[in-house]
Amino acid sequence: MSTSPIARRIEVLSQIPLFSAFNRDELEALAGRFVDVSYRRGDTVCAEGDEGDTFFVCVSGELEVWGGAPRRIVNRLGPGEFFGEMSLLLGGQRAATVTASRNARLLAVDKSVFEQFFLHNAKVLEAFSRVLSKRLAKMARGEVIAKTSTTIGVTGAPGLEGKTLVASALARLLKEFSGNEVVLVQLEGGRAPGGRSAAALSELARASVDTLQRHLEDVGLTVPVLRIGAAGDDVGEYLPAFNARLGELFRWVVLDLGDARAATAASDASDLLVRIVDQYEPAPAVRGGPRARTLHVVNLHNATSPAVAINQCEPFVIREDEALRGLTAAAQAAHIRDHRRSPAAPALHRLARKILGASVGIALGGGAAFGLAHLGVLKVLEDNDVPIDMVVGCSMGSLVAIGYAAGFTPAEMIDNARRMGTIWNTLWAVLDITLTKPALMTGDRVARLLSPLIGPVKDFDQLALPCRVVATDIETGERVAIGSGSLELAGRASSAVPMLWCPVKREGRILVDGGVADPVPAEVVIQMGADVTIAVNAVPQLRRGVQTVLSKAYRRLKSIDPLSYLAGSRDLPNMVDLIMNSMQTLQYELGNFKAISADVRINPDLSALTWVEFYRPQEFIDRGSEAAERALAEIKRVLTERRTVPRAADDELAAGPLHRHGTAP
């Protein structure tokens, strides 16, 4: 068969149903009038309002059609589809903007050729009518056409390990979390594993679906593996068509890019790149650039990778995991799937959910003993397979957040809480009076009382999950989201109730309880990169008649104090309760307001309990569990919606930054 450009165009056009209306002679004549045009990712093919003087046919790649108000994607076009016919049939300007979402190759003819070959062909006009009817029906229903597939390239800086681990685990987790079909493509330079030639990619790019299926291998990964070889030049030329062919079979294509030249060439053909780096530096978003969005992974197994403070979604830090040594890639992926608390697993689970647009963050509000309810919330979420990928805490919630991020299970934290205090050692811890610091009490004893919740982990760079804790700069009133340094100091700063416990000096700031500025820091979770946010406000509204043990003891003393009768203070509350009740009122009202930005809000009913009752942990935990049970249906609805809506995993990832980067002091 001839390899001339016209012969190749005839071969392409003959496979498109629209051109079945032409006989062989007409098709040859038409093929000679088409012009090949290519566009890179991000290029505009035509803009709304332009003169409609060209008809296009998509040969390879993918296009997005933008229109409406507000501007949104109204359609996607792939190989074999066409556009521009309506402007030519009706005359006038373009009604929408078409951009290349992947590198695309098109065939184009001008108005004169269109009128000669298309305008008077009844079968062609009938085909145009059918396509137009379908497009109008979809627009009327508000449908957005999902990408046929999403291609993820996994690569790494030279000399760094972990690429195949990430690619294999990611492929398995994407299949499980999304329920869609996934293929892992192992792309090597030169000869492929198993002895296939370097031309394999060029051959498979033109192969039938049946031929592709015959090349798939089962290596025990639960997703099929396709091993091919290609030189760097072949990747750039043939990978877009190869991806399009795989898209007929698989929703997700994960490329394990073993060759540096292949990785460079694959960046234009991938919707998303996952890159292993030795150190992570956030890069500014590139406006209008053709490159795929890149997510960064730091593998601490690499000697050149220093410890990183775990305080936001990206980078995805893989901690050293001895259990993975000596295992095959399939066995490593299985271990990461089955042992989600193993050192390497949390980052890879979070990466897969981030790609799906379904990463979950939780904001745990303050409230002294009320914060024990968070343990019940976390227990219910874990028991019902609701993942938590990142966590933020305020005041008492900061201690629970740190413990959970450090790797404690909710059950372990509940056991610690049950053993933590009696009524006597709680009062001993609370009444830690000082005469030398700007507070009634030092807070040292309370810190020791609550230390079992945090455990032995000392620094943010030792955490398993991204975590921040919120404090308030008492000199400026600013919210301060702490995400680095000492965990103990961060927890103390976040829970230093003004006037009651001593403030904390950190990096030139004087910090007090985060509840003063942001009692339920849902906004911080969003800034960290969570796609789904759960906010828990454990602080109840004050109820008349509910007294703390301090109030009861104080009133008994007042009843036998003659001076209290003379001063008229017998029925007034004590100083500690005055401060804490004021904080409770503030945190209840402001906390509910701050939680508005969350997708799901949880409010345990703790109005019959008080802030000081650390010696009644089970009652707080039970109320938290009950509130979480009530919220489960809504949480699962939101998660299901995020996993199935195309924009989360496709448009947002490919178009720009995944999230607003917050700063962690």
XYZ file of C-alpha atoms in Angstrom:
665
model
C 0.000 0.000 0.000
C 1.242 3.488 -0.800
C 2.564 5.576 2.072
C 1.899 8.936 0.389
C 0.052 11.614 2.449
C -3.058 11.307 0.266
C -3.138 7.515 0.692
C -2.884 7.894 4.471
C -5.711 10.459 4.444
C -7.899 8.122 2.393
C -7.224 5.335 4.901
C -8.216 7.620 7.802
C -11.296 9.117 6.125
C -12.628 5.751 4.967
C -12.902 4.633 8.609
C -15.114 7.617 9.585
C -18.879 7.019 9.106
C -19.461 10.533 7.698
C -17.333 9.761 4.648
C -19.181 6.567 3.763
C -21.407 8.877 1.719
C -18.576 9.330 -0.826
C -17.531 6.851 -3.483
C -13.866 5.952 -3.992
C -13.221 8.592 -6.648
C -14.861 11.326 -4.575
C -12.915 10.253 -1.500
C -9.615 10.403 -3.390
C -10.446 13.861 -4.733
C -11.489 15.082 -1.287
C -8.396 13.628 0.389
C -6.246 15.675 -1.947
C -7.950 18.874 -0.819
C -7.571 18.308 2.935
C -4.659 19.937 4.749
C -2.898 18.391 7.781
C -2.763 20.713 10.809
C -1.374 19.962 14.279
C -2.044 21.578 17.653
C -0.276 21.191 20.977
C -2.021 20.813 24.310
C -3.576 24.150 25.279
C -3.631 25.606 21.742
C -6.822 27.250 20.484
C -8.075 25.760 17.221
C -10.814 28.331 16.726
C -12.413 30.941 18.983
C -16.004 31.961 19.556
C -16.780 34.915 17.293
C -14.204 33.977 14.625
C -15.317 33.767 11.017
C -16.464 30.199 10.333
C -14.568 29.391 7.136
C -12.984 25.974 7.890
C -14.261 22.423 8.434
C -12.157 20.142 10.662
C -11.891 16.373 11.157
C -10.024 15.021 14.213
C -7.487 12.326 13.309
C -5.816 11.917 16.719
C -5.753 13.583 20.123
C -8.619 15.218 21.974
C -10.407 18.568 21.728
C -12.607 20.490 24.149
C -15.520 22.671 23.058
C -16.107 25.672 25.343
C -19.291 27.734 25.360
C -22.187 29.047 27.396
C -22.233 31.514 30.254
C -20.406 31.019 32.492
C -17.852 29.539 30.121
C -17.676 25.766 30.479
C -16.869 22.608 28.555
C -19.934 21.639 26.526
C -18.406 18.821 24.501
C -15.284 16.782 23.868
C -14.208 15.546 20.459
C -11.891 12.676 19.617
C -10.603 10.747 16.597
C -13.197 10.434 13.825
C -15.297 13.377 15.007
C -15.671 16.687 13.186
C -16.677 20.316 13.798
C -17.129 23.629 11.995
C -19.938 22.438 9.741
C -22.670 24.659 11.238
C -20.853 27.941 10.584
C -20.334 26.856 6.981
C -23.903 25.626 6.490
C -25.603 28.634 8.076
C -22.963 31.283 7.503
C -21.653 33.574 10.210
C -19.308 33.342 13.178
C -18.161 30.484 15.399
C -20.580 29.760 18.239
C -17.977 28.149 20.527
C -14.250 27.946 21.232
C -12.357 24.726 20.494
C -9.048 23.982 22.245
C -6.678 21.026 22.196
C -6.794 19.176 25.520
C -4.171 16.770 24.174
C -1.788 17.095 21.258
C -4.082 16.800 18.253
C -3.771 16.186 14.534
C -6.618 17.458 12.353
C -7.583 17.480 8.691
C -8.984 20.803 7.471
C -10.696 22.115 4.329
C -11.783 25.657 3.528
C -15.228 26.960 2.629
C -14.915 26.455 -1.132
C -14.000 22.773 -0.788
C -16.773 22.249 1.784
C -19.363 23.731 -0.577
C -18.090 21.625 -3.485
C -18.085 18.253 -1.719
C -20.453 18.503 1.281
C -23.134 21.112 0.702
C -25.040 19.245 -2.001
C -24.597 15.670 -0.742
C -27.886 14.537 0.808
C -26.319 11.703 2.831
C -23.729 14.062 4.302
C -26.385 16.622 5.239
C -28.408 13.864 6.908
C -25.338 12.842 8.924
C -24.767 16.477 9.952
C -28.402 16.660 11.074
C -28.097 13.562 13.277
C -24.902 14.811 14.923
C -26.396 18.263 15.509
C -29.504 16.757 17.121
C -27.394 14.713 19.534
C -25.256 17.717 20.456
C -28.290 19.925 21.094
C -29.943 17.242 23.230
C -26.831 16.875 25.386
C -26.515 20.643 25.812
C -30.194 20.909 26.770
C -29.661 18.277 29.475
C -26.522 20.068 30.678
C -24.361 17.005 30.069
C -20.577 17.244 29.964
C -18.919 14.555 27.920
C -16.318 12.804 30.054
C -12.868 12.085 28.772
C -12.730 8.667 27.196
C -9.562 8.032 29.181
C -6.969 9.778 31.320
C -3.267 9.111 30.804
C -0.906 9.374 33.774
C 2.833 9.303 33.180
C 5.015 8.184 36.112
C 8.637 9.239 35.899
C 11.544 10.163 38.124
C 14.678 12.235 38.225
C 17.754 10.236 37.138
C 19.075 7.913 39.834
C 15.986 8.035 42.052
C 14.160 4.849 43.016
C 10.454 4.222 43.422
C 9.031 4.846 39.955
C 7.805 1.310 39.309
C 6.484 1.029 42.877
C 4.441 4.202 42.404
C 3.169 3.211 38.950
C 2.138 -0.300 40.028
C 0.483 0.775 43.278
C -1.241 3.704 41.591
C -2.692 1.501 38.855
C -4.092 -0.953 41.402
C -5.504 1.745 43.691
C -7.110 3.687 40.835
C -8.984 0.575 39.766
C -10.195 -0.130 43.278
C -11.156 3.443 44.181
C -12.804 4.349 40.856
C -14.280 1.018 39.811
C -13.045 1.697 36.249
C -10.761 -0.320 34.022
C -7.042 0.493 34.309
C -3.994 -0.607 32.316
C -0.344 -0.305 33.337
C 1.975 0.342 30.391
C 5.659 -0.300 31.048
C 7.477 1.763 28.443
C 11.219 1.171 28.040
C 13.739 2.650 25.644
C 15.141 0.356 22.961
C 13.956 -3.217 23.430
C 11.006 -3.908 25.650
C 11.025 -6.473 28.451
C 10.417 -9.874 26.954
C 12.412 -9.163 23.805
C 9.967 -7.182 21.669
C 11.524 -4.737 19.226
C 11.886 -0.984 19.643
C 9.263 -0.522 16.930
C 6.544 -2.083 19.089
C 4.966 1.260 19.993
C 4.696 2.347 16.364
C 3.075 -0.985 15.518
C 0.644 -0.945 18.434
C -0.407 2.642 17.703
C -1.937 1.347 14.454
C -3.059 -2.020 15.815
C -6.633 -3.128 16.284
C -8.226 -3.407 19.699
C -8.057 -7.193 19.407
C -4.310 -7.016 18.788
C -3.818 -4.794 21.831
C -5.751 -7.219 23.988
C -3.498 -10.080 22.894
C -0.461 -8.146 24.176
C -1.920 -7.647 27.670
C -0.321 -9.682 30.464
C -1.552 -10.797 33.874
C 1.286 -10.399 36.390
C -0.864 -10.669 39.518
C -1.446 -6.921 39.834
C -5.275 -7.080 39.360
C -4.824 -4.755 36.362
C -3.421 -5.864 32.990
C 0.139 -4.902 32.065
C 1.345 -3.976 28.597
C 5.141 -4.151 28.135
C 6.447 -2.295 25.094
C 9.636 -0.685 23.869
C 10.167 2.545 21.974
C 12.885 5.040 21.212
C 12.357 8.581 22.470
C 11.394 9.856 19.001
C 8.796 7.099 18.639
C 7.143 8.117 21.907
C 6.507 11.661 20.767
C 5.191 10.548 17.389
C 3.100 7.505 18.255
C 2.057 7.785 21.907
C -0.994 10.075 21.314
C -2.496 7.595 18.844
C -1.547 4.680 21.101
C -3.281 6.349 24.074
C -6.376 6.967 21.988
C -6.485 3.290 21.059
C -6.084 2.216 24.694
C -8.857 4.662 25.591
C -11.290 2.393 23.780
C -10.590 -0.267 26.418
C -9.513 1.552 29.584
C -10.613 4.612 31.550
C -7.154 5.049 33.110
C -3.799 4.516 31.403
C -0.773 4.532 33.744
C 2.571 4.852 31.958
C 5.665 3.570 33.755
C 8.236 5.657 31.892
C 11.596 3.985 32.275
C 13.572 6.039 29.774
C 14.452 9.725 30.295
C 13.871 10.615 26.631
C 10.585 8.729 26.669
C 9.513 10.627 29.785
C 10.234 13.975 28.142
C 8.328 13.031 25.018
C 5.445 11.568 27.028
C 4.765 14.788 28.940
C 2.810 16.227 26.018
C 0.820 13.025 25.539
C -0.066 12.604 29.231
C -2.903 14.329 31.026
C -0.979 14.171 34.277
C 2.618 13.490 35.289
C 3.648 11.930 38.602
C 7.320 12.693 39.133
C 9.651 11.347 41.816
C 11.990 14.081 43.022
C 14.658 14.199 45.697
C 13.432 17.544 47.057
C 10.154 19.361 46.548
C 9.799 23.021 45.712
C 6.282 24.268 44.816
C 6.359 25.650 41.279
C 4.109 28.483 40.088
C 1.326 27.501 37.719
C 2.242 27.931 34.040
C -0.528 29.823 32.282
C -1.345 28.628 28.808
C 1.520 26.137 28.720
C 1.165 22.837 26.915
C 2.697 20.675 29.614
C 0.747 18.255 31.743
C 0.084 19.085 35.366
C 2.763 17.488 37.546
C 2.350 15.931 40.981
C 5.516 15.368 42.997
C 6.486 12.327 45.060
C 9.376 12.260 47.541
C 10.648 8.748 48.299
C 12.586 8.805 51.572
C 14.258 5.546 50.563
C 16.442 7.689 48.289
C 19.525 8.861 50.170
C 19.349 12.349 48.632
C 15.811 12.965 49.886
C 15.751 14.801 53.236
C 12.877 14.598 55.703
C 9.914 16.783 54.753
C 7.358 18.399 57.064
C 4.111 16.551 56.308
C 1.684 19.476 56.266
C -0.169 19.518 52.931
C -1.440 17.210 50.206
C 1.623 17.613 47.988
C 4.354 16.407 47.996
C 3.377 12.794 48.491
C 6.076 11.562 50.866
C 6.740 7.809 50.828
C 8.377 6.770 54.086
C 10.839 3.903 54.254
C 9.048 0.566 54.536
C 11.122 -2.534 55.288
C 8.186 -4.794 54.435
C 8.527 -3.871 50.743
C 12.122 -5.017 50.370
C 12.598 -8.017 48.098
C 8.993 -8.043 46.847
C 7.945 -7.941 43.211
C 6.131 -4.834 41.988
C 2.809 -6.698 42.108
C 3.459 -7.870 45.677
C 4.462 -4.353 46.721
C 1.234 -2.963 45.277
C -0.770 -5.632 47.105
C 0.974 -4.807 50.398
C 0.223 -1.101 49.984
C -3.401 -1.878 49.179
C -3.890 -4.251 52.114
C -1.853 -2.398 54.770
C -2.983 1.198 54.477
C -1.188 2.190 57.697
C 2.166 0.802 56.585
C 4.817 3.530 56.147
C 4.621 3.757 52.347
C 0.858 3.386 51.975
C -0.761 6.682 53.149
C 0.977 8.845 50.537
C 0.088 6.505 47.661
C -3.535 6.124 48.772
C -3.758 9.925 48.982
C -2.171 10.279 45.537
C -4.749 7.974 43.942
C -7.641 9.778 45.608
C -6.203 13.153 44.632
C -6.110 12.105 40.995
C -9.751 11.037 41.307
C -10.659 14.363 42.919
C -11.748 12.575 46.096
C -9.047 13.244 48.705
C -10.602 13.796 52.134
C -9.591 16.226 54.853
C -11.109 16.704 58.288
C -11.115 19.767 60.552
C -11.370 19.005 64.275
C -12.542 21.911 66.407
C -11.550 22.766 69.957
C -13.387 22.590 73.234
C -11.221 21.005 75.976
C -12.927 17.746 77.029
C -15.567 18.231 74.325
C -12.774 17.375 71.883
C -12.832 13.762 73.076
C -15.902 13.409 70.847
C -13.550 13.576 67.853
C -12.323 10.100 68.774
C -15.819 8.712 68.296
C -16.160 10.511 64.971
C -12.864 9.116 63.678
C -13.749 5.602 64.862
C -17.034 5.596 62.942
C -15.417 6.989 59.795
C -12.674 4.366 59.873
C -15.107 1.523 60.601
C -17.132 2.576 57.550
C -14.141 2.889 55.198
C -14.300 6.672 54.931
C -10.676 7.649 54.226
C -8.963 10.567 55.938
C -6.029 11.902 53.908
C -5.200 15.055 55.858
C -6.230 16.579 59.163
C -6.297 19.980 60.865
C -6.992 20.614 64.520
C -7.692 23.505 66.835
C -7.129 23.508 70.606
C -8.134 20.058 71.933
C -8.797 19.054 68.324
C -5.140 19.749 67.565
C -4.035 17.011 69.974
C -6.416 14.504 68.404
C -5.298 15.600 64.928
C -1.616 15.155 65.778
C -2.195 11.714 67.281
C -4.187 10.535 64.274
C -1.652 11.958 61.809
C 1.152 10.282 63.767
C -0.362 6.877 63.054
C -2.523 6.086 66.089
C -5.746 4.278 65.213
C -8.956 5.694 66.700
C -9.238 2.554 68.845
C -5.749 3.138 70.285
C -6.532 6.771 71.018
C -9.794 5.804 72.711
C -7.920 3.349 74.944
C -5.466 6.109 75.857
C -8.316 8.501 76.644
C -9.996 5.969 78.923
C -6.809 5.563 80.944
C -5.958 9.221 80.902
C -7.713 10.790 83.839
C -9.798 10.553 86.990
C -11.694 13.424 88.510
C -8.826 14.063 90.921
C -5.889 14.088 88.535
C -7.960 16.148 86.080
C -8.526 18.833 88.712
C -4.865 18.606 89.731
C -3.834 19.159 86.099
C -6.256 22.029 85.468
C -5.413 23.950 88.652
C -1.723 24.378 87.821
C -1.469 27.879 89.283
C 1.376 30.262 88.408
C 2.401 33.636 89.802
C 5.177 34.354 87.296
C 3.500 33.962 83.896
C 0.734 35.961 82.120
C -2.012 33.456 82.954
C -3.750 31.858 85.900
C -2.077 28.498 85.214
C 1.044 27.256 83.427
C -0.592 24.486 81.389
C 2.313 22.114 82.089
C 0.212 19.573 83.971
C -2.535 19.607 81.334
C 0.089 18.984 78.658
C 1.356 15.957 80.595
C -2.202 14.701 81.173
C -3.021 14.821 77.451
C 0.366 13.673 76.131
C -0.778 10.040 75.569
C -3.027 11.315 72.767
C 0.009 12.558 70.819
C 2.341 9.650 71.476
C 6.112 9.505 70.966
C 6.312 11.279 67.579
C 8.143 14.587 68.026
C 8.132 16.517 64.745
C 5.911 17.225 61.740
C 8.413 15.496 59.450
C 7.707 12.185 61.237
C 3.953 12.173 60.589
C 2.124 9.663 58.414
C -0.594 12.086 57.262
C -0.460 15.798 56.409
C -1.405 17.781 59.500
C -1.587 21.380 60.674
C -2.755 22.872 63.940
C -4.256 26.318 64.318
C -3.257 28.951 66.869
C -3.940 32.693 67.194
C -1.332 35.460 67.135
C -2.497 37.466 70.152
C -0.695 40.593 68.928
C -2.305 40.715 65.470
C -5.381 38.482 65.787
C -4.217 36.403 62.825
C -4.878 32.711 62.442
C -1.580 30.814 62.361
C -1.597 27.348 60.773
C 1.424 25.546 62.233
C 2.856 22.762 60.090
C 6.499 22.358 61.022
C 8.742 21.889 64.021
C 7.858 20.468 67.431
C 4.468 18.773 67.697
C 4.303 19.310 71.458
C 4.936 23.048 71.107
C 2.386 23.311 68.302
C -0.236 21.506 70.396
C 0.403 23.729 73.414
C 0.162 26.887 71.305
C -3.106 25.751 69.750
C -4.727 25.038 73.145
C -3.416 27.936 75.282
C -6.722 29.496 76.386
C -6.095 33.238 76.982
C -5.785 34.223 80.650
C -6.239 30.616 81.718
C -3.090 28.945 80.353
C 0.223 30.524 79.493
C 0.699 31.665 75.867
C 3.459 30.140 73.743
C 6.234 32.040 72.007
C 7.118 30.544 68.629
C 9.160 32.050 65.812
C 8.667 35.597 67.052
C 4.907 35.253 67.584
C 2.958 35.103 70.842
C 0.390 32.369 70.286
C -2.801 31.469 72.133
C -5.729 29.120 71.559
C -6.673 28.813 67.886
C -10.339 28.968 68.836
C -10.053 32.734 69.229
C -9.520 33.154 65.470
C -10.794 29.930 63.865
C -12.426 27.307 66.108
C -13.193 24.887 63.231
C -10.488 25.438 60.575
C -12.190 23.964 57.505
C -10.587 26.626 55.314
C -7.131 25.376 56.282
C -8.017 21.832 55.161
C -9.116 23.211 51.792
C -5.866 25.176 51.484
C -3.919 21.981 52.164
C -5.514 20.449 49.068
C -8.488 18.386 50.267
C -11.201 17.806 47.667
C -13.799 16.770 50.250
C -13.835 18.503 53.633
C -15.490 17.291 56.840
C -15.751 19.748 59.741
C -16.480 18.724 63.345
C -17.618 21.359 65.844
C -17.724 19.536 69.170
C -18.470 22.641 71.254
C -22.144 22.777 72.302
C -24.293 25.767 73.114
C -24.315 26.577 76.831
C -27.265 25.166 78.747
C -28.551 26.767 81.923
C -28.180 24.504 84.945
C -25.295 22.415 83.576
C -22.373 23.031 85.932
C -18.772 21.909 85.966
C -17.293 20.140 88.962
C -15.362 23.367 89.593
C -18.589 25.364 89.787
C -20.152 22.927 92.212
C -17.110 22.959 94.508
C -16.846 26.746 94.293
C -20.504 27.250 95.217
C -20.141 24.956 98.242
C -17.204 27.022 99.458
C -19.129 30.233 98.866
C -22.058 28.941 100.884
C -19.903 28.919 104.033
C -17.953 32.106 103.241
C -19.517 35.074 105.095
C -17.639 37.555 102.910
C -19.465 36.305 99.838
C -22.773 37.362 101.447
C -21.420 40.811 102.296
C -19.935 41.307 98.805
C -23.005 39.938 97.023
C -20.864 37.414 95.102
C -22.356 34.206 96.462
C -24.158 33.317 93.224
C -21.469 34.494 90.816
C -19.349 31.911 88.922
C -15.664 31.318 89.492
C -12.959 32.876 87.314
C -12.078 29.674 85.454
C -15.681 28.997 84.449
C -16.141 32.619 83.420
C -13.250 32.311 80.993
C -14.200 28.876 79.673
C -17.909 29.688 79.282
C -16.956 32.811 77.337
C -14.716 30.718 75.081
C -17.468 28.112 74.693
C -19.967 30.713 73.509
C -17.431 32.159 71.071
C -16.383 28.789 69.693
C -19.933 27.499 69.281
C -21.090 30.470 67.214
C -17.867 31.240 65.338
C -17.118 27.544 64.832
C -20.407 26.916 63.043
C -19.736 29.933 60.836
C -16.188 28.823 60.010
C -17.420 25.318 59.163
C -19.692 26.623 56.392
C -17.023 26.022 53.736
C -16.928 22.279 54.533
C -18.818 19.743 52.429
C -20.136 17.927 55.513
C -20.556 19.312 59.049
C -20.799 17.195 62.196
C -22.118 18.600 65.500
C -22.195 16.101 68.397
C -24.816 16.800 71.067
C -22.693 17.436 74.169
C -24.872 20.017 75.893
C -25.296 17.853 79.030
C -21.519 17.605 79.515
C -18.888 20.185 80.454
C -15.459 21.248 79.253
C -13.527 19.901 82.260
C -14.866 16.336 82.375
C -11.893 14.467 80.922
C -12.746 11.771 83.465
C -15.924 10.874 81.502
C -14.321 10.026 78.132
C -16.758 7.336 77.026
C -19.746 9.677 77.140
C -18.020 12.183 74.865
C -16.845 9.422 72.536
C -20.343 7.927 72.300
C -21.883 11.304 71.395
C -19.245 11.766 68.706
C -19.988 8.306 67.308
C -23.717 9.024 67.172
C -23.174 12.297 65.306
C -20.845 10.641 62.805
C -23.364 7.854 62.187
C -25.973 10.484 61.335
C -23.594 12.131 58.856
C -22.427 8.931 57.128
C -25.005 8.953 54.344
C -24.139 12.515 53.360
C -20.392 11.825 53.480
C -20.745 8.788 51.216
C -22.999 10.721 48.835
C -20.405 13.487 48.459
C -17.569 10.989 47.956
C -19.519 9.067 45.320
C -20.336 12.294 43.514
C -16.702 13.402 43.487
C -15.501 10.053 42.147
C -18.004 10.065 39.284
C -18.061 13.728 38.196
C -15.543 14.086 35.329
C -14.261 17.540 36.280
C -12.483 16.406 39.445
C -10.053 13.980 37.893
C -9.872 15.423 34.406
C -10.415 19.123 33.921
C -9.012 20.441 37.189
C -5.936 18.218 37.106
C -5.090 18.893 33.502
C -5.937 22.585 33.482
C -4.109 23.940 36.460
C -3.149 23.814 40.134
C -4.787 21.132 42.207
C -5.333 23.414 45.144
C -4.530 26.725 46.717
C -1.216 26.322 48.460
C -1.340 27.535 52.024
C 1.777 28.461 53.949
C 2.806 26.554 57.006
C 5.025 28.509 59.364
